Short mmCIF file of C-alpha atoms in Angstrom, two decimals:
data_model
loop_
_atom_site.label_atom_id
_atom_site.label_comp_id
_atom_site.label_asym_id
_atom_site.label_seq_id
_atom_site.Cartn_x
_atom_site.Cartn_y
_atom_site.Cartn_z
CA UNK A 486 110.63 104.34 49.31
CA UNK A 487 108.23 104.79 46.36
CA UNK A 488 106.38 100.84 46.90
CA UNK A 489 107.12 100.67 50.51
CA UNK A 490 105.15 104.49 51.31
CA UNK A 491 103.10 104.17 48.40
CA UNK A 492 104.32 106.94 46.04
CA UNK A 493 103.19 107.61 42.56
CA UNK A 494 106.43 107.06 40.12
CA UNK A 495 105.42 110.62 39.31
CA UNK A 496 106.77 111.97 43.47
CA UNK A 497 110.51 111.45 42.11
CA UNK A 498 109.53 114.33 39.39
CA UNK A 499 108.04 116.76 41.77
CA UNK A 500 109.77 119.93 42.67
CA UNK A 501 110.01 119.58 46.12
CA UNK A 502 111.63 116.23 46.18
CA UNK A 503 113.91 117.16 43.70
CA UNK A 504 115.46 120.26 45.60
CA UNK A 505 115.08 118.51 48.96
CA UNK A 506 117.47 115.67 47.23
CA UNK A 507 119.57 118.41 45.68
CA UNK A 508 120.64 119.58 49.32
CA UNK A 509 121.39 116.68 50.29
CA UNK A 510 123.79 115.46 47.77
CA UNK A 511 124.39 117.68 44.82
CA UNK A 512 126.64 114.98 43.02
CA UNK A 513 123.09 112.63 42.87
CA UNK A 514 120.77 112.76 39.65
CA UNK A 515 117.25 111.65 40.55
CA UNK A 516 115.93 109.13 38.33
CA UNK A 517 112.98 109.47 35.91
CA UNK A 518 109.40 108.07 36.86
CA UNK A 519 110.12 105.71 33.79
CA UNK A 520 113.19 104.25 35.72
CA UNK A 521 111.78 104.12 39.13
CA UNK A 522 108.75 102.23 37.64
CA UNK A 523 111.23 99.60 35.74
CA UNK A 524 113.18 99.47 39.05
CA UNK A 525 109.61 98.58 41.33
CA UNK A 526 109.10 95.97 38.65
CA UNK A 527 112.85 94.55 38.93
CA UNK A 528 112.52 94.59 42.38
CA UNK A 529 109.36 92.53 42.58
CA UNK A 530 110.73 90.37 40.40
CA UNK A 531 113.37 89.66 42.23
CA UNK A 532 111.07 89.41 45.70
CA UNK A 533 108.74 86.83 43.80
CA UNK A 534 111.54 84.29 43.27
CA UNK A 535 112.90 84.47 46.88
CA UNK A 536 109.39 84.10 47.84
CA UNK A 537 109.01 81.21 45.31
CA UNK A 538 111.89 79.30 46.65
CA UNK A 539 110.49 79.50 50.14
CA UNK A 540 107.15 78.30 49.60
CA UNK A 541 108.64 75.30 47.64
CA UNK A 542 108.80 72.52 50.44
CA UNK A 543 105.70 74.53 52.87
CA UNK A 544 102.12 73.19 52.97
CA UNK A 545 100.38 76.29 52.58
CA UNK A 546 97.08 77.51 53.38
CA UNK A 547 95.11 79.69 51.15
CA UNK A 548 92.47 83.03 52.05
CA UNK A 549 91.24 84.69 49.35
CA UNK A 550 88.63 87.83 48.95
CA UNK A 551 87.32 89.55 45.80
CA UNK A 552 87.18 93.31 45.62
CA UNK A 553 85.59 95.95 42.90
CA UNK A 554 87.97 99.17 42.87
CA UNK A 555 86.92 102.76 41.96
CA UNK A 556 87.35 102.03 37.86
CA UNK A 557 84.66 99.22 38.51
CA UNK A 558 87.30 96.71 37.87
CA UNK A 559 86.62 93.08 39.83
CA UNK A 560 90.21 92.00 41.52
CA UNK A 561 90.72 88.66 43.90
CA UNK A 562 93.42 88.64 46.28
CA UNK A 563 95.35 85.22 46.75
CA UNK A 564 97.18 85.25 50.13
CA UNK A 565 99.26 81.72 51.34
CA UNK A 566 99.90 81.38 54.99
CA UNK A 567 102.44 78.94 56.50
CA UNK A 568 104.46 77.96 59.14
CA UNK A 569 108.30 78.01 58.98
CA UNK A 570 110.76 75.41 59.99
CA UNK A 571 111.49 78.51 62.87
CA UNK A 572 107.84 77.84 63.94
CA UNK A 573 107.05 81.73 62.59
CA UNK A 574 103.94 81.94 61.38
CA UNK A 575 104.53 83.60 58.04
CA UNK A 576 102.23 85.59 55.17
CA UNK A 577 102.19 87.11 52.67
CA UNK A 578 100.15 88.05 49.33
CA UNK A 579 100.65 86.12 46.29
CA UNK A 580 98.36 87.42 43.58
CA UNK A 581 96.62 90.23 43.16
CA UNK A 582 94.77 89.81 39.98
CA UNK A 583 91.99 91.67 37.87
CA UNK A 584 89.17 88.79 37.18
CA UNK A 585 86.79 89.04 34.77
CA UNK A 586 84.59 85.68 34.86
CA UNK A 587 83.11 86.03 38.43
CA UNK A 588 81.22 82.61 38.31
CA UNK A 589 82.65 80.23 40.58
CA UNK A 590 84.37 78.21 38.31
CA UNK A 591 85.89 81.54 36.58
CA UNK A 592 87.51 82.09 39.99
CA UNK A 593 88.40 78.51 40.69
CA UNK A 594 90.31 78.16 37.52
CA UNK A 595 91.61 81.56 38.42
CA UNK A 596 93.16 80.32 41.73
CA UNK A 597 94.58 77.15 40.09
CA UNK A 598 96.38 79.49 37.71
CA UNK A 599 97.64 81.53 40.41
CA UNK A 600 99.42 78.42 42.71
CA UNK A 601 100.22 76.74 39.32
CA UNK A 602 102.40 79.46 38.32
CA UNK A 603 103.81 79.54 42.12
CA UNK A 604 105.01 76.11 41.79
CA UNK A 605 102.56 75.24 44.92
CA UNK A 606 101.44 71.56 45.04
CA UNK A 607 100.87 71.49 48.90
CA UNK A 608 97.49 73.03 49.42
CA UNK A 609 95.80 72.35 53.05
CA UNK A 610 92.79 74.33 52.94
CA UNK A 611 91.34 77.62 51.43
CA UNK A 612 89.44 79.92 53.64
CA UNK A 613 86.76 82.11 51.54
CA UNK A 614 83.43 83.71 53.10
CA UNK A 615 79.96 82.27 52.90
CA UNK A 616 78.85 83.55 50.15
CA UNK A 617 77.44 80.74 47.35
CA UNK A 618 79.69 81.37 44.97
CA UNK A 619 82.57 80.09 46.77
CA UNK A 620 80.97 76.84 47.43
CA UNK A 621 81.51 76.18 43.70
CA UNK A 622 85.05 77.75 43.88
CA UNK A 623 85.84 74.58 46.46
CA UNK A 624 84.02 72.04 44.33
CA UNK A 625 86.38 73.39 41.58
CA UNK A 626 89.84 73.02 43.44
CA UNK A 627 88.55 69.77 45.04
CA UNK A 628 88.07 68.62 41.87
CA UNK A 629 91.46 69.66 39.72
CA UNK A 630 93.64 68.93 42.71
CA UNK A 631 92.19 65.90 44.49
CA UNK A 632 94.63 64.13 42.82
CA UNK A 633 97.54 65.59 43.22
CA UNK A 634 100.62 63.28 45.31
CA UNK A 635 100.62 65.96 48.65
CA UNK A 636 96.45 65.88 48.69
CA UNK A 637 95.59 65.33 52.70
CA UNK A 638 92.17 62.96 52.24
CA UNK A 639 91.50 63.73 48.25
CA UNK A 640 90.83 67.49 49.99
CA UNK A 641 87.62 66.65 51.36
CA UNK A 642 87.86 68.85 54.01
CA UNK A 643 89.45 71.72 51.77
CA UNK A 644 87.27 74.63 51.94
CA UNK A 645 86.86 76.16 55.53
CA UNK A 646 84.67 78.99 56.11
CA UNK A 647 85.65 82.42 57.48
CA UNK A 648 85.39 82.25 61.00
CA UNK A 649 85.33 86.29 61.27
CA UNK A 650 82.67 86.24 58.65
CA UNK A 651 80.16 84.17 60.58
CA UNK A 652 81.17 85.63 63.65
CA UNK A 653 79.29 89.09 62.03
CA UNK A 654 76.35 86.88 61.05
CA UNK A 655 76.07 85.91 64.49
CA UNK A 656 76.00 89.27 65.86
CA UNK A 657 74.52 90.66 63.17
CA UNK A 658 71.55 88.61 63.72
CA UNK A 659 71.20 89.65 67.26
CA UNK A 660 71.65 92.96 67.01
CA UNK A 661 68.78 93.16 64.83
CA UNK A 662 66.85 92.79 67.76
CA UNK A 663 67.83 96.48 68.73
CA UNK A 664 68.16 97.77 65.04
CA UNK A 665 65.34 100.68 65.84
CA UNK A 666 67.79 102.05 69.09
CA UNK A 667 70.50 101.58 66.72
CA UNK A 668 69.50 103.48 63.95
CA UNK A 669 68.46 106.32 66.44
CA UNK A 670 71.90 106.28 67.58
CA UNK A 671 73.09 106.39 63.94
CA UNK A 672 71.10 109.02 62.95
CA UNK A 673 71.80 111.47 65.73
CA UNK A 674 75.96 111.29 64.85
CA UNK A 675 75.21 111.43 61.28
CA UNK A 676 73.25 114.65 62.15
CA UNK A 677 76.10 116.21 64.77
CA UNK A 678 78.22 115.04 61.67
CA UNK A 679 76.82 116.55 59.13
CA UNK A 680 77.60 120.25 59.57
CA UNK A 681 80.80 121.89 61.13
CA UNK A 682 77.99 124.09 63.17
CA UNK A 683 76.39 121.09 64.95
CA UNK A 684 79.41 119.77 65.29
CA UNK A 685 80.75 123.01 67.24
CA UNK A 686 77.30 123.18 68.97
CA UNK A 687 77.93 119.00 70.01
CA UNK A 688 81.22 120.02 71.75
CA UNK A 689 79.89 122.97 73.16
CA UNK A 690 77.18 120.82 75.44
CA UNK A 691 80.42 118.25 75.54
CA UNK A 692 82.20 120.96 77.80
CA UNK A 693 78.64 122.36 79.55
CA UNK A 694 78.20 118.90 80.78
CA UNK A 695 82.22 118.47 81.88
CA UNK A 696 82.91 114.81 80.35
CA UNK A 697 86.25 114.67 79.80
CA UNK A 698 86.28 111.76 77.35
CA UNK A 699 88.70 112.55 74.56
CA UNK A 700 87.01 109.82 72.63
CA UNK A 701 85.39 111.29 68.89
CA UNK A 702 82.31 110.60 67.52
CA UNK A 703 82.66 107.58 64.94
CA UNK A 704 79.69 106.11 62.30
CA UNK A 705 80.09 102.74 61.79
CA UNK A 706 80.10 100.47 58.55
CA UNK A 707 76.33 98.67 58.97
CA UNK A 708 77.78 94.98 57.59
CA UNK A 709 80.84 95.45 60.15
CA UNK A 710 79.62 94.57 63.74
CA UNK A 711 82.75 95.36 65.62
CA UNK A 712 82.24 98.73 64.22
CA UNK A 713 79.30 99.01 65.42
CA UNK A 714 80.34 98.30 68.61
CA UNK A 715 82.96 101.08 68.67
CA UNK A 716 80.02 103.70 67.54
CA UNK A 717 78.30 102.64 70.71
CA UNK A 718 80.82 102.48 72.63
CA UNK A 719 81.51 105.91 72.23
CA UNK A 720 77.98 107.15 72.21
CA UNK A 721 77.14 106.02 75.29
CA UNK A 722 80.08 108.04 76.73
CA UNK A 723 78.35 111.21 74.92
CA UNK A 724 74.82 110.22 76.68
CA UNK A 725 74.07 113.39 78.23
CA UNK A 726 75.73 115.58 75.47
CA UNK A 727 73.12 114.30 73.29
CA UNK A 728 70.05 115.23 75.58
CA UNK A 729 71.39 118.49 76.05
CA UNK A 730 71.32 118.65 72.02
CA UNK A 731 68.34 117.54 71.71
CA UNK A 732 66.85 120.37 74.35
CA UNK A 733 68.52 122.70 72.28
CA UNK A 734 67.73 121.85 68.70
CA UNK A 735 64.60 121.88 66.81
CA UNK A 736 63.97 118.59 64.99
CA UNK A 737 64.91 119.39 61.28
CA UNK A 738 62.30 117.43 59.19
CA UNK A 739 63.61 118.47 55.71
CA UNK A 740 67.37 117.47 56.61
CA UNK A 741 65.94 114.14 58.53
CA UNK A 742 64.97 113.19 55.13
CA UNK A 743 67.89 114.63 52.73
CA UNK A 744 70.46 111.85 54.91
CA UNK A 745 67.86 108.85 54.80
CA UNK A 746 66.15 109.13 51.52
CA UNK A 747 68.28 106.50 50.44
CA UNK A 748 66.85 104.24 52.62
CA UNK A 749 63.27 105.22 51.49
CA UNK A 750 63.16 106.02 48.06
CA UNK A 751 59.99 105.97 47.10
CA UNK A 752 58.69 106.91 50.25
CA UNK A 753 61.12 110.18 50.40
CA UNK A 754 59.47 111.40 46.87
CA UNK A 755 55.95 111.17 48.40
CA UNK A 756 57.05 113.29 51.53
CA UNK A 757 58.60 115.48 48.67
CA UNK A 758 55.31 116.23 47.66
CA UNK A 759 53.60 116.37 50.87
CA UNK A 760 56.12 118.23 53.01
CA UNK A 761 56.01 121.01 50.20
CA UNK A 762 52.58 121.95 51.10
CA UNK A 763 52.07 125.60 52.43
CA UNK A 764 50.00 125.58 55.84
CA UNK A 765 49.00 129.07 55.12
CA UNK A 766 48.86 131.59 52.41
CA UNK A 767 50.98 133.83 54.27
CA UNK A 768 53.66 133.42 51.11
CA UNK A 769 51.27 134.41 48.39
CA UNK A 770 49.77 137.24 50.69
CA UNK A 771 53.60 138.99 51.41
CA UNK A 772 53.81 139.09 47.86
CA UNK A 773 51.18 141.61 48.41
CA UNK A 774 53.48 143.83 50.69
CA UNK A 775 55.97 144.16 47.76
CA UNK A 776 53.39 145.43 45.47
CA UNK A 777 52.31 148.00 47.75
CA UNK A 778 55.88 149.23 47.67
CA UNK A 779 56.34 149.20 44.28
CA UNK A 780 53.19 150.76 43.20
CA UNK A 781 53.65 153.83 45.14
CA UNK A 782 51.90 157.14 44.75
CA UNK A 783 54.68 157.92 42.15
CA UNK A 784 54.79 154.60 40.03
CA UNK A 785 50.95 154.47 40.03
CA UNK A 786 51.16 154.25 36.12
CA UNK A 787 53.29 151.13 35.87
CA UNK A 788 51.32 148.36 33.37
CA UNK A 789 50.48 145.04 34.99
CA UNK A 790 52.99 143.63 33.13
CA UNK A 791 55.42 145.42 33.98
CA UNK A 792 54.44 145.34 38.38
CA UNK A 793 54.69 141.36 37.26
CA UNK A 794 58.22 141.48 36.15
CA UNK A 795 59.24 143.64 39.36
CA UNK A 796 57.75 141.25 41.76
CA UNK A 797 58.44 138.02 40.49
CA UNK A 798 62.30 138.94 39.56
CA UNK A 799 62.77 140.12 43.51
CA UNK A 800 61.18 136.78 44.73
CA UNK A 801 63.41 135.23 42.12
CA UNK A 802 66.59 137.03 43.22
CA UNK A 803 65.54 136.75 46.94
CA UNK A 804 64.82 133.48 47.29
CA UNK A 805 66.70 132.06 50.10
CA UNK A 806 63.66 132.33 53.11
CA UNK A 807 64.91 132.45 56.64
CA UNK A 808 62.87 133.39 60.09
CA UNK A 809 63.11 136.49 59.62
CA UNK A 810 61.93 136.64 56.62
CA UNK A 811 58.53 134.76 57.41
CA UNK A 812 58.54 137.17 60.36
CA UNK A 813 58.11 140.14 58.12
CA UNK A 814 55.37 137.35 56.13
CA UNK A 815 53.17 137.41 59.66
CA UNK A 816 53.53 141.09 60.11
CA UNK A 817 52.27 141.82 56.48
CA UNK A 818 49.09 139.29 57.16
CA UNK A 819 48.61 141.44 60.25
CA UNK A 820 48.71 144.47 57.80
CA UNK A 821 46.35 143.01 55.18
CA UNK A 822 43.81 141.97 57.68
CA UNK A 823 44.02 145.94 59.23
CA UNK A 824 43.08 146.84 55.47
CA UNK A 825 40.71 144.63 55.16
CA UNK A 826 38.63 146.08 58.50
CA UNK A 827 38.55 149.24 55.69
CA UNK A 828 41.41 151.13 56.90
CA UNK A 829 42.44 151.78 53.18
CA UNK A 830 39.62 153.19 52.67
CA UNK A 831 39.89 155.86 55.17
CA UNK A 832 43.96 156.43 53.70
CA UNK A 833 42.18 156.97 50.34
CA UNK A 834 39.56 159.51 51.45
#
């Protein structure tokens, strides 16, 4: 249960799992995380030699992929493929190693470690992606196994390229031709996506517009093409849900640039800059309205410093600005200009 679901050891501890296990057999004493990890070591163990005698008379073909987890740790993942004397087509993972030399012949020499230990002296190929590195990785095997009694043709024709992985070259290259309607279509799910409230307001217009698709809004991963196809598949189906969004929101400038600074970022900290620049003085001037009301008739006698401190510690504390609030900033700049046609005056005398 633990390596099959893919438990922590810790699961057999929890409290839960203990009474649940408790009602079902009383008589039963749950093992310690300690045991149950020496028990998932046993049992691989005991998998790797049944595994070991199988592959012992197969011609097996190799794939293999690096990866970088979470900890920033580089692992490679060895996996044969074969066919049985059933005619099944069988696979299954044979190392899963943390590498630390990631030149080409680091992970060559890796590999050869990896079937060495396996006993496996009937390689037919290796499939690995297009990147350079790889190219060496072959020249490596080639090299150290060329000679070996089962080599087909001193392994000329060992390394074979990912199929899948020039298949999304291929498309990738052609759907560059449409990157700008792309990204457009990428942006506006990001957007719906980014907020539960658009996301509300996107299945709002979903139901105004009565498309029944049960389909959900997915972003795709930009180097996978077949996810980008699923992305547009299902944006096309939303066609009209968009243009009604669109009709109903206001194009947010500000947010346009919080989710694609990364793709700018030097251009992002000039429109920093430039996008913080007032287009009136209509801030400066409400900070007039708030003086009026705090110098009153009766506080006439507070010190400048003192009006300073009042002012600047309510902007301070009320700083969150809505429409509203620059509302009330219009209605004041209506006020000052009535005081400046000498109305004050008049209130004076």
């Amino acid at each position: 249960m633990v390596v099959v679901d893919e438990l922590s050891f810790k699961f057999v501890e929890n409290e839960g799992f203990r009474s649940f296990s408790n009602q079902l057999e009383p008589r039963f004493k749950v093992p310690s995380r300690t045991t149950i990890s020496k028990y998932c070591i046993n049992l691989f163990t005991s998998e790797r030699k049944k595994l070991k005698k199988q592959l012992r008379s197969e011609r097996i073909c190799l794939t293999t992929y690096t990866w970088t987890s979470i900890q920033k740790y580089g692992y490679m993942c060895l996996t044969g493929h074969w066919i049985d004397k059933e005619w099944r087509l069988q696979k299954s993972i044979l190392n899963f190693v943390r590498i630390i030399d990631h030149t080409g012949e680091g992970l060559g020499n890796e590999i050869l470690n990896c079937i060495t230990e396996w006993g496996i002296k009937k390689i037919f190929t290796i499939i690995m992606d297009n990147a350079s590195v790889n190219d060496v990785v072959a020249r490596y095997l080639t090299r150290k196994t060329k000679e070996w009694k089962s080599t087909i043709l001193e392994h000329e024709f060992l390394q074979v390229r990912c199929s899948a992985h020039i298949l999304n070259l291929i498309v990738k290259e052609g759907l560059s031709e449409y990157n700008e309607s792309i990204e457009k279509i990428r942006l506006a799910i990001k957007y719906v996506k980014g907020s539960s409230q658009r996301l509300e307001k996107f299945k709002k217009c979903v139901a105004n517009a009565e498309i029944s698709c049960k389909s959900l809004l997915c972003l795709d991963v930009e180097t996978r093409w077949n996810s980008t196809y699923l992305m547009l598949e299902t944006a096309i189906k939303f066609e009209k849900t968009f243009n009604e969004l669109e009709d109903q929101t206001n194009f947010d400038i500000l947010n346009w640039w919080r989710l694609n600074s990364y793709r700018f970022p030097i251009l992002s900290q000039v429109a920093r800059d430039v996008l913080a620049i007032p287009v009136s003085t209509v801030a400066s001037e409400s900070a007039f309205s708030t003086g009026g009301r705090i110098l009153d008739p009766f506080r006439s006698s507070l010190a400048p410093k003192t009006v300073e401190a009042l002012i600047c510690a309510r902007d301070w504390l009320c700083c969150k600005s809505n429409l509203n609030e620059i509302e009330e900033m219009l209605i004041d700049v209506d006020k000052y200009e009535e005081l400046d046609k000498g109305k004050v005056f008049a209130i004076l005398h």
